[in-house]
XYZ file of C-alpha atoms in Angstrom:
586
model
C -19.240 33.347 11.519
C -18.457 35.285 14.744
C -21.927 36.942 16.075
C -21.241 38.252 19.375
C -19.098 41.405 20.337
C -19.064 44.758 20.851
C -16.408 47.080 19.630
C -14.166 44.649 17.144
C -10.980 46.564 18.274
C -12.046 45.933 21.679
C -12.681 42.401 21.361
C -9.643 40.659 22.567
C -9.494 42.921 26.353
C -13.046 41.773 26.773
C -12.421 38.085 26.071
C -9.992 38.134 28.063
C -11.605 39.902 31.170
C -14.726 37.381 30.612
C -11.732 34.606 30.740
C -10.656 35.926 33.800
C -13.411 36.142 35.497
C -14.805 32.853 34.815
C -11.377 30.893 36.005
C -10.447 32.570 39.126
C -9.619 29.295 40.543
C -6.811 28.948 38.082
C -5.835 32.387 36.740
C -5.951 36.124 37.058
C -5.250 38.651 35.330
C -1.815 40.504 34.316
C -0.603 43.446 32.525
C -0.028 41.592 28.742
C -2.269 38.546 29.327
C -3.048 36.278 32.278
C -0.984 33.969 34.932
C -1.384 31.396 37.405
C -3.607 32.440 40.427
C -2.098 30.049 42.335
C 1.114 29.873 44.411
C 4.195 29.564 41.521
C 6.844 28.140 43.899
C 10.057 29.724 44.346
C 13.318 28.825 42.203
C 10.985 26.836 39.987
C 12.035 27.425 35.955
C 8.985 30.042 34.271
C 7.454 28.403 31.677
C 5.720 31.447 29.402
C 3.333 30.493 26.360
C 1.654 33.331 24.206
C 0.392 34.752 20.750
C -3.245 36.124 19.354
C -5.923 35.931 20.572
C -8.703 33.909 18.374
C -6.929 30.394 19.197
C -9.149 29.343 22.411
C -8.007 27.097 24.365
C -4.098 28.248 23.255
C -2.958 30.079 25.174
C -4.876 31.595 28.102
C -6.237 28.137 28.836
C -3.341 25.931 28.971
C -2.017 28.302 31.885
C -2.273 26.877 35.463
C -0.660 23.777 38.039
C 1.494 21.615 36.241
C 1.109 23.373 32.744
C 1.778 27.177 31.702
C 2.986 29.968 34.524
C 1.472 32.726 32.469
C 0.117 33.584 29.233
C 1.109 36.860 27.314
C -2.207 36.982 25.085
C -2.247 39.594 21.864
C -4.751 40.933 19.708
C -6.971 38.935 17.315
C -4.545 36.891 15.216
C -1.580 39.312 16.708
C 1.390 38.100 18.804
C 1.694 40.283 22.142
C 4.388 43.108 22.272
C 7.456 42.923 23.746
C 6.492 44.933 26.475
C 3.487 41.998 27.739
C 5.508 39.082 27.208
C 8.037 41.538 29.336
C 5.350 41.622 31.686
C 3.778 38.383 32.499
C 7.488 36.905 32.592
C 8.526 39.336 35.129
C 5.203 38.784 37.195
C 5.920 35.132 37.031
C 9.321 34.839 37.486
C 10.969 33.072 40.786
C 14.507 33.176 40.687
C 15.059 29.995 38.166
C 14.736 31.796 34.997
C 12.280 31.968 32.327
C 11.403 29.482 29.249
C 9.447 31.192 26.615
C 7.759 29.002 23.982
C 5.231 30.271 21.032
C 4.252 29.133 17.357
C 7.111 30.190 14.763
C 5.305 33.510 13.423
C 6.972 36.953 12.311
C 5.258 38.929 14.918
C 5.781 36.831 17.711
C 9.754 35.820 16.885
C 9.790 39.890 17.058
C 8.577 40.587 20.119
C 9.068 37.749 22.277
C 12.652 37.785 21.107
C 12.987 41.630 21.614
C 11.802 40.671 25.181
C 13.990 38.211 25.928
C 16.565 40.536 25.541
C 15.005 43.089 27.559
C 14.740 40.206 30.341
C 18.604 38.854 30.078
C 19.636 42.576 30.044
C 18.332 42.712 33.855
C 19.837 39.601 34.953
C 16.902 37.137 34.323
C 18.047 33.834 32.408
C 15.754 33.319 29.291
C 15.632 30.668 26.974
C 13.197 30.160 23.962
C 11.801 27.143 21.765
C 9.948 27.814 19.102
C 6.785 25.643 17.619
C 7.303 24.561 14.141
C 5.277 21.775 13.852
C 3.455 22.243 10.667
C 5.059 19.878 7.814
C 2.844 21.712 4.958
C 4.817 25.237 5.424
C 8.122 24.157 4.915
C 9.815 21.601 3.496
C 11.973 18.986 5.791
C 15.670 20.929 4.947
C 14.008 24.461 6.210
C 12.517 23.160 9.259
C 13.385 26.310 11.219
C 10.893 28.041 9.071
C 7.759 26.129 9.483
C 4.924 27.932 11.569
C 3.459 26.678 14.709
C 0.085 24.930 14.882
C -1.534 22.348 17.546
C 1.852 20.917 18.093
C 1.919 24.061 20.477
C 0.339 21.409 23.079
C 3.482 19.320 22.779
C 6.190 21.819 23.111
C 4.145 23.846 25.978
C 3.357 20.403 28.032
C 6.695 19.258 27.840
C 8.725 22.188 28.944
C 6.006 22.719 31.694
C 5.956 19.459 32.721
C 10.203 19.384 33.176
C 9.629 22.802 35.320
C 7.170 21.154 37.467
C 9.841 18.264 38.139
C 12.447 20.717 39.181
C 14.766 20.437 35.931
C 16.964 23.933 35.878
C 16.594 26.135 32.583
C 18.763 24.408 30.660
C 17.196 21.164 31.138
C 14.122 22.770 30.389
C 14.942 23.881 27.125
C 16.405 21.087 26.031
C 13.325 18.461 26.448
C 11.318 21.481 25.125
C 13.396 21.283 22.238
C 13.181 17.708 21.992
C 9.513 17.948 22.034
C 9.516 20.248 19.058
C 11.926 18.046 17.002
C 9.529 14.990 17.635
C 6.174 16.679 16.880
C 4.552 16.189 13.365
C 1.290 18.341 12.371
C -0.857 18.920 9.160
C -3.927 20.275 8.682
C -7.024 20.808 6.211
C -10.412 23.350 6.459
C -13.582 22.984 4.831
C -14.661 26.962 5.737
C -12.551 29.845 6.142
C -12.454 32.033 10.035
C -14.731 35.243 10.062
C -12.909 38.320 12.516
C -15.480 39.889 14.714
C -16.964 42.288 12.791
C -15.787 41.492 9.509
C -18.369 41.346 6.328
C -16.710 38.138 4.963
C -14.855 34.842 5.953
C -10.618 35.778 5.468
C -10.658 32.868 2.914
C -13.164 30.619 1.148
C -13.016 27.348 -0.036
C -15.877 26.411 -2.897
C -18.247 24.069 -2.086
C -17.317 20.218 -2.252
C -13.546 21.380 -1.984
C -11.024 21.202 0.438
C -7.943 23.809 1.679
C -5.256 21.757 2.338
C -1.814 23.105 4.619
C -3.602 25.859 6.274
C -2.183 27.765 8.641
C -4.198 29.362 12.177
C -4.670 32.503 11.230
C -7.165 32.578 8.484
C -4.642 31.969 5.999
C -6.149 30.407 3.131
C -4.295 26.546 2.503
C -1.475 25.491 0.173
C -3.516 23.085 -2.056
C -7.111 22.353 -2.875
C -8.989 18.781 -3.489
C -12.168 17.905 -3.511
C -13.646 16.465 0.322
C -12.659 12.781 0.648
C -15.085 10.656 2.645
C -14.203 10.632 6.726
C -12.383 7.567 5.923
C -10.474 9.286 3.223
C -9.395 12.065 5.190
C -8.173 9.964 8.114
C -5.927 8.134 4.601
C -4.849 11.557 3.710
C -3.523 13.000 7.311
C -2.212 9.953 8.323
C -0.145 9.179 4.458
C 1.610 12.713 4.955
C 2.604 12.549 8.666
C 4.109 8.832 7.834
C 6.242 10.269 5.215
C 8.015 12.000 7.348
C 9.823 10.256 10.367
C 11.599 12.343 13.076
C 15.157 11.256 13.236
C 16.523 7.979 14.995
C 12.690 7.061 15.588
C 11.702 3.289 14.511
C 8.528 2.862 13.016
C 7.566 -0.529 14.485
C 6.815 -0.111 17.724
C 7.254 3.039 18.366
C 5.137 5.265 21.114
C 3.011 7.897 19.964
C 0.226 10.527 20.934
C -1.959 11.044 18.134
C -3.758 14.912 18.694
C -6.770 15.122 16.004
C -8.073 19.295 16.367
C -10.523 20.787 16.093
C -10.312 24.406 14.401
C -13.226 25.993 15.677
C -16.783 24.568 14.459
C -15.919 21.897 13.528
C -18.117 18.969 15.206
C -16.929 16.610 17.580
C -18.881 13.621 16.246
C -17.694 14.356 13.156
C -14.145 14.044 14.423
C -14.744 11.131 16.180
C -16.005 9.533 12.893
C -12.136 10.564 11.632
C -10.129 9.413 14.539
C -12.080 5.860 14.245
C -10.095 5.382 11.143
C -6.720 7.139 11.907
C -6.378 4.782 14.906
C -6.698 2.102 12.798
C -4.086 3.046 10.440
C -1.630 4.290 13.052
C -1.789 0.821 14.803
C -1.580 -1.032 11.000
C 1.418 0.897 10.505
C 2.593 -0.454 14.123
C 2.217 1.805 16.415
C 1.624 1.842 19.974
C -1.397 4.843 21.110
C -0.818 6.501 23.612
C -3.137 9.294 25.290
C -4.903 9.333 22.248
C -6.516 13.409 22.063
C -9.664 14.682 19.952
C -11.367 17.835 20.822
C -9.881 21.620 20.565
C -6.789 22.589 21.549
C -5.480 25.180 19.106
C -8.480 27.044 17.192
C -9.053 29.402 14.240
C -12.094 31.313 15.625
C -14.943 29.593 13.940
C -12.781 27.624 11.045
C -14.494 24.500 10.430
C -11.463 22.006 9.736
C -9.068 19.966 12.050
C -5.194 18.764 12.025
C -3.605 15.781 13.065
C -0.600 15.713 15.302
C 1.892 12.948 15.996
C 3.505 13.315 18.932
C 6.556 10.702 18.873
C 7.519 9.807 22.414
C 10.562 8.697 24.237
C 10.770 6.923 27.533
C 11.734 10.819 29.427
C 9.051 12.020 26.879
C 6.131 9.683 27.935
C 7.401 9.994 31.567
C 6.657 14.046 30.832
C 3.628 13.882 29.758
C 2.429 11.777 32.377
C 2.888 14.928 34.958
C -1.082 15.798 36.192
C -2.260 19.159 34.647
C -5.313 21.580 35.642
C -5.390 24.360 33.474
C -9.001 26.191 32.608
C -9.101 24.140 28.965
C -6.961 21.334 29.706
C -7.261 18.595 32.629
C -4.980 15.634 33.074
C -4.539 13.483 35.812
C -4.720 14.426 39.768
C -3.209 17.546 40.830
C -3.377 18.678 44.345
C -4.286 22.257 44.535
C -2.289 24.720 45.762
C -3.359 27.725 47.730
C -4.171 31.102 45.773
C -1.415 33.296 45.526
C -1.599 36.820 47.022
C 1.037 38.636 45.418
C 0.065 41.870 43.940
C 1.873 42.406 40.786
C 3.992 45.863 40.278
C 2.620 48.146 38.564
C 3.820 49.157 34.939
C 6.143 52.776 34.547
C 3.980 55.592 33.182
C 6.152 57.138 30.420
C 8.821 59.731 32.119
C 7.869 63.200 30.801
C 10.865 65.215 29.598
C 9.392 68.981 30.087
C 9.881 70.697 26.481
C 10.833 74.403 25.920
C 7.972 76.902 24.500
C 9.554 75.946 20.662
C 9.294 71.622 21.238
C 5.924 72.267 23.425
C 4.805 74.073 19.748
C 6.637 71.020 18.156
C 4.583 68.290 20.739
C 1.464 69.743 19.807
C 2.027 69.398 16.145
C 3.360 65.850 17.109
C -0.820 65.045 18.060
C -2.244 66.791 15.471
C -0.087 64.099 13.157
C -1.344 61.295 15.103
C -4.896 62.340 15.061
C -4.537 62.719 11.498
C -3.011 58.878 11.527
C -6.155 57.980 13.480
C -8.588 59.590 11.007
C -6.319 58.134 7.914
C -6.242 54.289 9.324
C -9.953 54.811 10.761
C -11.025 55.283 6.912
C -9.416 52.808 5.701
C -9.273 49.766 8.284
C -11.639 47.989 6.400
C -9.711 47.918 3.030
C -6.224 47.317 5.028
C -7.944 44.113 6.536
C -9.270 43.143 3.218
C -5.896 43.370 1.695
C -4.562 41.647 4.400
C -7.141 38.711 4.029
C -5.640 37.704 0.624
C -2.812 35.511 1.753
C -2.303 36.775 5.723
C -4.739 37.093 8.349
C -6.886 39.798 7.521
C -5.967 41.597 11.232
C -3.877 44.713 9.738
C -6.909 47.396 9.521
C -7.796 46.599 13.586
C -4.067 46.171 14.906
C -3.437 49.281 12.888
C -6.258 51.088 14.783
C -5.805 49.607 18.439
C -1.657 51.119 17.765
C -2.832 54.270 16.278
C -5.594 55.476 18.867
C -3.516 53.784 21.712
C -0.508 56.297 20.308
C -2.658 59.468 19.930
C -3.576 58.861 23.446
C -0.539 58.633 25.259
C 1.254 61.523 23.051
C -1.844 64.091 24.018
C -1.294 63.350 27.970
C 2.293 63.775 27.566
C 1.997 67.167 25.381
C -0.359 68.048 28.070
C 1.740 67.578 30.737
C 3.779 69.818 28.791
C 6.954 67.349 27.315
C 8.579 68.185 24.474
C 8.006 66.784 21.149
C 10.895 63.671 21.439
C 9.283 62.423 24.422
C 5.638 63.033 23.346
C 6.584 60.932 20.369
C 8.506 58.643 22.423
C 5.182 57.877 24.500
C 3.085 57.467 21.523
C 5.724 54.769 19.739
C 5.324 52.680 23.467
C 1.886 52.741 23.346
C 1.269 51.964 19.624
C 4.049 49.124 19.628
C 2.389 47.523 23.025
C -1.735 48.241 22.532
C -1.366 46.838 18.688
C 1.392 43.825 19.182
C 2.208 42.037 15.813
C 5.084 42.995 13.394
C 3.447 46.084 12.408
C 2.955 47.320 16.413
C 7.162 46.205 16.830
C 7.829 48.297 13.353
C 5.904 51.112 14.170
C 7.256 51.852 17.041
C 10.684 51.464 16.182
C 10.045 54.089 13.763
C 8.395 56.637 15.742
C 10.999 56.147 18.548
C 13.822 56.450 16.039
C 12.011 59.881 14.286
C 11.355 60.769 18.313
C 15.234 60.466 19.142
C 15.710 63.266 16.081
C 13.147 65.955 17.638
C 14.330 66.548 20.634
C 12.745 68.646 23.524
C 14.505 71.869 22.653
C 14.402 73.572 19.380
C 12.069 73.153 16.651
C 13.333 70.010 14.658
C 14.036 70.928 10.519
C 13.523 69.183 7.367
C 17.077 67.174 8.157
C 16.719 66.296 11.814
C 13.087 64.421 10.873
C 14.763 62.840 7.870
C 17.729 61.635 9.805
C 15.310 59.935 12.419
C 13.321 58.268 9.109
C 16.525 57.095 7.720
C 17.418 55.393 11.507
C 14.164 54.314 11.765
C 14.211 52.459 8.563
C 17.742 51.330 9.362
C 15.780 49.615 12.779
C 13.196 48.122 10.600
C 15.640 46.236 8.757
C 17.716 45.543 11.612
C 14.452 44.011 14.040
C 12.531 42.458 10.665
C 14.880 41.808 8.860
C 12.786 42.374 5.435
C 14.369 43.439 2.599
C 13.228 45.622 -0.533
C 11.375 42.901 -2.604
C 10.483 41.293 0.146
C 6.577 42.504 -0.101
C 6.539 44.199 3.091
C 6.419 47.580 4.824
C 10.083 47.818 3.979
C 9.452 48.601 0.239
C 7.618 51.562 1.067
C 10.075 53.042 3.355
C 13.054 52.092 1.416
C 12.417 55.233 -1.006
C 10.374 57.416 1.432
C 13.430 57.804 3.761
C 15.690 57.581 0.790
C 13.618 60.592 -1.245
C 13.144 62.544 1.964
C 17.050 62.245 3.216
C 17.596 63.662 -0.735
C 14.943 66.640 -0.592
C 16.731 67.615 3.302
C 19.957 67.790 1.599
C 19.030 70.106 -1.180
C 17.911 72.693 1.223
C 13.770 71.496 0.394
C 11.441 72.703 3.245
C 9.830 70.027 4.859
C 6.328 70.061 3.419
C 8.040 70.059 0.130
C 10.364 66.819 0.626
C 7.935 64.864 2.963
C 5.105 65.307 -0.377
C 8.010 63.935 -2.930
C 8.667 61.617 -0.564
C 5.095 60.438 0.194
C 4.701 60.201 -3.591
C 7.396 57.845 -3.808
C 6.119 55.639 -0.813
C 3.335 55.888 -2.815
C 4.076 54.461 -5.745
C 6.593 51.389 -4.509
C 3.269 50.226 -2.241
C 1.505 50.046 -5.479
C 4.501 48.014 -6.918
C 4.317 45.791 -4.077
C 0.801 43.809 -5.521
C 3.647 41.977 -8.496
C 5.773 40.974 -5.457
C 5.939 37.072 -4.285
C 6.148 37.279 -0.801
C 9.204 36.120 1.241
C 8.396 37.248 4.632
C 6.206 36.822 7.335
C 2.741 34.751 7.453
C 1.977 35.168 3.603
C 5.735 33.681 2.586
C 4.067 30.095 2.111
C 0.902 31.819 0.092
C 2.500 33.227 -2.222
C 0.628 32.784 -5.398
C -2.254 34.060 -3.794
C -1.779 37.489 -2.906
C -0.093 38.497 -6.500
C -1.858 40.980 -7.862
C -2.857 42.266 -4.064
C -0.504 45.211 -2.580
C 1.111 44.297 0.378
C -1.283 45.994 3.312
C 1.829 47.098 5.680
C 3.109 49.344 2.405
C -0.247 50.476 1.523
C -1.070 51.926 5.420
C 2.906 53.033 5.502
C 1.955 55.509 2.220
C -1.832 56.325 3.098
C -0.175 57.756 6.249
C 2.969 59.383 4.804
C 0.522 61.178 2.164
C -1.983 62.039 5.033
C 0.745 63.706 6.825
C 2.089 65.419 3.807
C -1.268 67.234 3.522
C -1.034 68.283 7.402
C 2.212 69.848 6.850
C 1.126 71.802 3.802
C -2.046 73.211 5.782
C 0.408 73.962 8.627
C 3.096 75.654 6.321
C 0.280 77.539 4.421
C -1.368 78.887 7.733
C 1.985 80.007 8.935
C 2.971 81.569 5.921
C -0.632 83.765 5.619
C 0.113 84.788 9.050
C 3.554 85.709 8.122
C 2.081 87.607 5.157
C -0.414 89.796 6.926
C 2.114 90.955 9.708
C 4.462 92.128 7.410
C 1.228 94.037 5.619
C 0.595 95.656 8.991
């Protein structure tokens, strides 16, 4: 179990600054994560890594010479937002482009492809390779779809590697690619990973048994047997990665880097014990070792288990991998150091404030009084939305919720206090929720407030139609960014009839109070609907047995706030209306 922190929702910024300060020789620190502190010459290709936090030494430590430029490093189990992968690519950036490579996961595809097309938009070249290394997720014909586990060494070295010898984007990409397509992984785990803070372990496996095809985010595995001896286990990881070949590779003879890793607590004697036997039956099966790894190189906080990579090398491959690395987790060779960069990175835009008129100021300040009451509805009920999200995902929805949530409240009280108008006030809160919480919900979120925001406007007071029109676009941007479908077992099955129920109520003529409660109710209900639901999106797609019978957390925190802010409205319209009341009594 995790023992040490502070604030849970602060967790991640203080690893991170502790990080930091302990590697100055290699890194420093940069708005969204950390990059090189070392000289990144110019017109070399950018080679950006990233995802949650929780995975030590991915992916703050494989950044320095001859590995990583930067890191864009998210919240526990969280990809980053758009806006820090934005961020460490443009501090890192020389002129050649930018190569962005992470494991194949909802919230990261999201944001590091929203992004990229923030990047190309401005002229910068981008090109991305995703990790999709684990053989347990997905079968051979779906490849595409498998997730990302310690095969992220692989891709990351690779493409690094081909930057450091002066290969343009393209060329980049391509052995990246390459990398990916020849990079087998599977993995098992005796214990389940424990969040700071959290009562409970996100999964458990009974005693003498095994989770088999687990994931690296606490997800709980595909299959179950009972522990094998050492011997066994090195039978078992080895049998499956055999089955499956990468194309136009040869067996006998062939050139491979085995990678046996370590999860988290897992011991290193004990994997030693393991790799004893593996090698043997690597080199029965004739196979020449090469590099031969066993220690920790993508972790599951404190998960005791390990995976085995294959690693299946061609002569440009092997000549690759060769290239000396010094990154803070991750030495290789002799690299000659060079000098400590002193470029001060640029500093981040504060949010433009669009000055409101006296009726959108009145508007902004009922903007924060909704997002405090989202604070004080997601506060209440973190611990349930993480428990939920433990079932078959990674148990990180309750404290991404509340990092977005109190990181939006924040920004939209400066901005009504600078006096903007209710769009922008909104605007600034969507930015900061969709950046401070990172993951799929952070991206969704703030497409929705930013769509809703669009609809207020800084002049006027906004009606019952103008907010539904901006739910209706914001749903439309949901399903446009996530692509998620109703059924899916997402947030989209929730806001499918909320928007659709509100948009109705606007129509008729309803006051707002009285179609945002229908509409609530209905939100309500489908989130409840959502625990019969196999899920076909996101993390929990390949654990799908498991959470039936469990709600799907994003549609559960969708209606908690939707009903929160129905009761807000109600209060509002009730004070206004006894105030009305007793004037026209006077």
């Amino acid at each position: 179990m995790t023992r040490l922190w502070n604030a849970p929702a602060d967790f991640a910024d203080e690893m991170i600054e502790g990080f930091v300060a302990a590697n100055p020789r290699s890194v420093r620190r940069a708005s969204g994560g950390v990059i090189r502190s070392t000289v990144i010459p110019e017109g070399q290709v950018a080679v950006v890594i990233g995802g949650g936090s929780g995975h030590y030494p991915a992916f703050g430590g494989l950044v320095g010479q001859g590995f990583a430029h930067g890191a864009a490093m998210g919240n526990l189990f969280a990809s980053p937002s758009a806006q820090q992968v934005y961020a460490i690519a443009k501090a890192v950036d020389r002129g050649a482009g930018v190569f962005l490579s992470y494991g194949n996961y909802a919230g990261d595809v999201l944001n590091f492809d929203a992004a990229q097309e923030r990047l190309r938009a401005e002229g910068i070249p981008t090109r991305t390779v995703t990790v999709t290394d684990d053989i347990f997720s997905a079968p051979p014909a779906e490849k595409h779809k498998r997730r990302g586990i310690a095969g992220d060494l692989t891709v990351f070295r690779t493409a690094a590697a081909a930057a450091e010898a002066g290969y343009d984007l393209d060329g980049v990409t391509r052995f990246a690619a390459l990398a990916n397509e020849r990079t087998r992984s599977f993995g098992v785990a005796f214990t389940g990973c424990t969040l700071p803070g959290a009562p409970a372990p996100l999964f458990a496996v009974p005693s003498g048994r095994m989770a088999i095809g687990l994931g690296i985010h606490g997800e709980p595995g595909i299959d179950e047997t009972d522990i094998p001896t050492a011997d066994g286990l090195a039978q078992l990881l080895v049998e499956r990665l055999l089955d499956e070949i990468p194309a136009g590779v040869s067996v006998e003879g062939a050139r491979v880097v085995p990678i046996l890793n370590g999860l988290g607590s897992l011991k290193y004697e004990e994997m030693f014990v393991v790799y004893r036997r593996i090698a043997q039956l690597l080199e029965a099966a004739g196979l020449v070792l090469v590099d031969p790894h066993v220690g920790e190189y993508c972790t599951s906080f404190d998960m005791a288990g390990t995976s085995l990579t294959l690693f299946w090398l061609d002569e440009e491959l092997e000549r690759l991998w060769d290239t000396p690395v010094d990154a803070p987790a991750y030495r290789r060779g002799s690299v000659v150091a060079a000098a400590q960069s002193d470029v001060q990175e640029e500093a981040v835009e504060a949010h433009e404030i669009t000055p409101g008129d006296d009726a959108s100021q009145q508007a902004a300040r009922t903007v924060s009084a909704a997002l405090r009451v989202i604070v004080d509805t997601i506060d209440a009920h973190a611990d349930d939305l993480g428990r939920i999200d433990a079932i078959a995902g990674d148990g990180d929805h309750g404290i991404g919720m509340q990092r977005g949530s109190h990181a939006a409240l924040a920004a939209g009280i400066a901005a009504a206090d600078a006096g903007a108008g209710a769009r922008t006030t909104l605007a600034a809160a969507a930015d900061a929720w969709a950046d401070k919480a990172g993951g799929t919900s952070g991206a969704l979120w703030g497409v929705i407030l930013n769509a809703v925001a669009a609809r207020l406007g800084d002049v006027g007071t906004p009606d019952a139609a103008a907010v539904a029109a901006g739910v209706a676009e914001g749903l439309r941007g949901v399903q446009e960014y996530g692509r998620a479908e109703v059924g899916d077992k997402t947030l989209v099955d929730a806001l499918v009839p909320f928007a659709a129920t509100l948009q109705a109520g606007a129509r008729e003529g309803e006051r707002l109070r009285d179609a945002w409660a229908s509409a609530a109710a209905s939100a309500t209900d489908a989130a409840a609907a959502t625990a019969d639901l196999l899920p076909r999106m996101g993390r929990a797609r390949t654990h799908g047995e498991h959470s039936v019978g469990t709600p799907d957390p994003g549609a559960i925190s969708l209606a908690l706030i939707a009903t929160a802010l129905g009761e807000l409205l109600a209060t509002r319209d009730s004070t206004r209306d006894s105030a009305r009341d007793l004037a026209v009594q006077d």
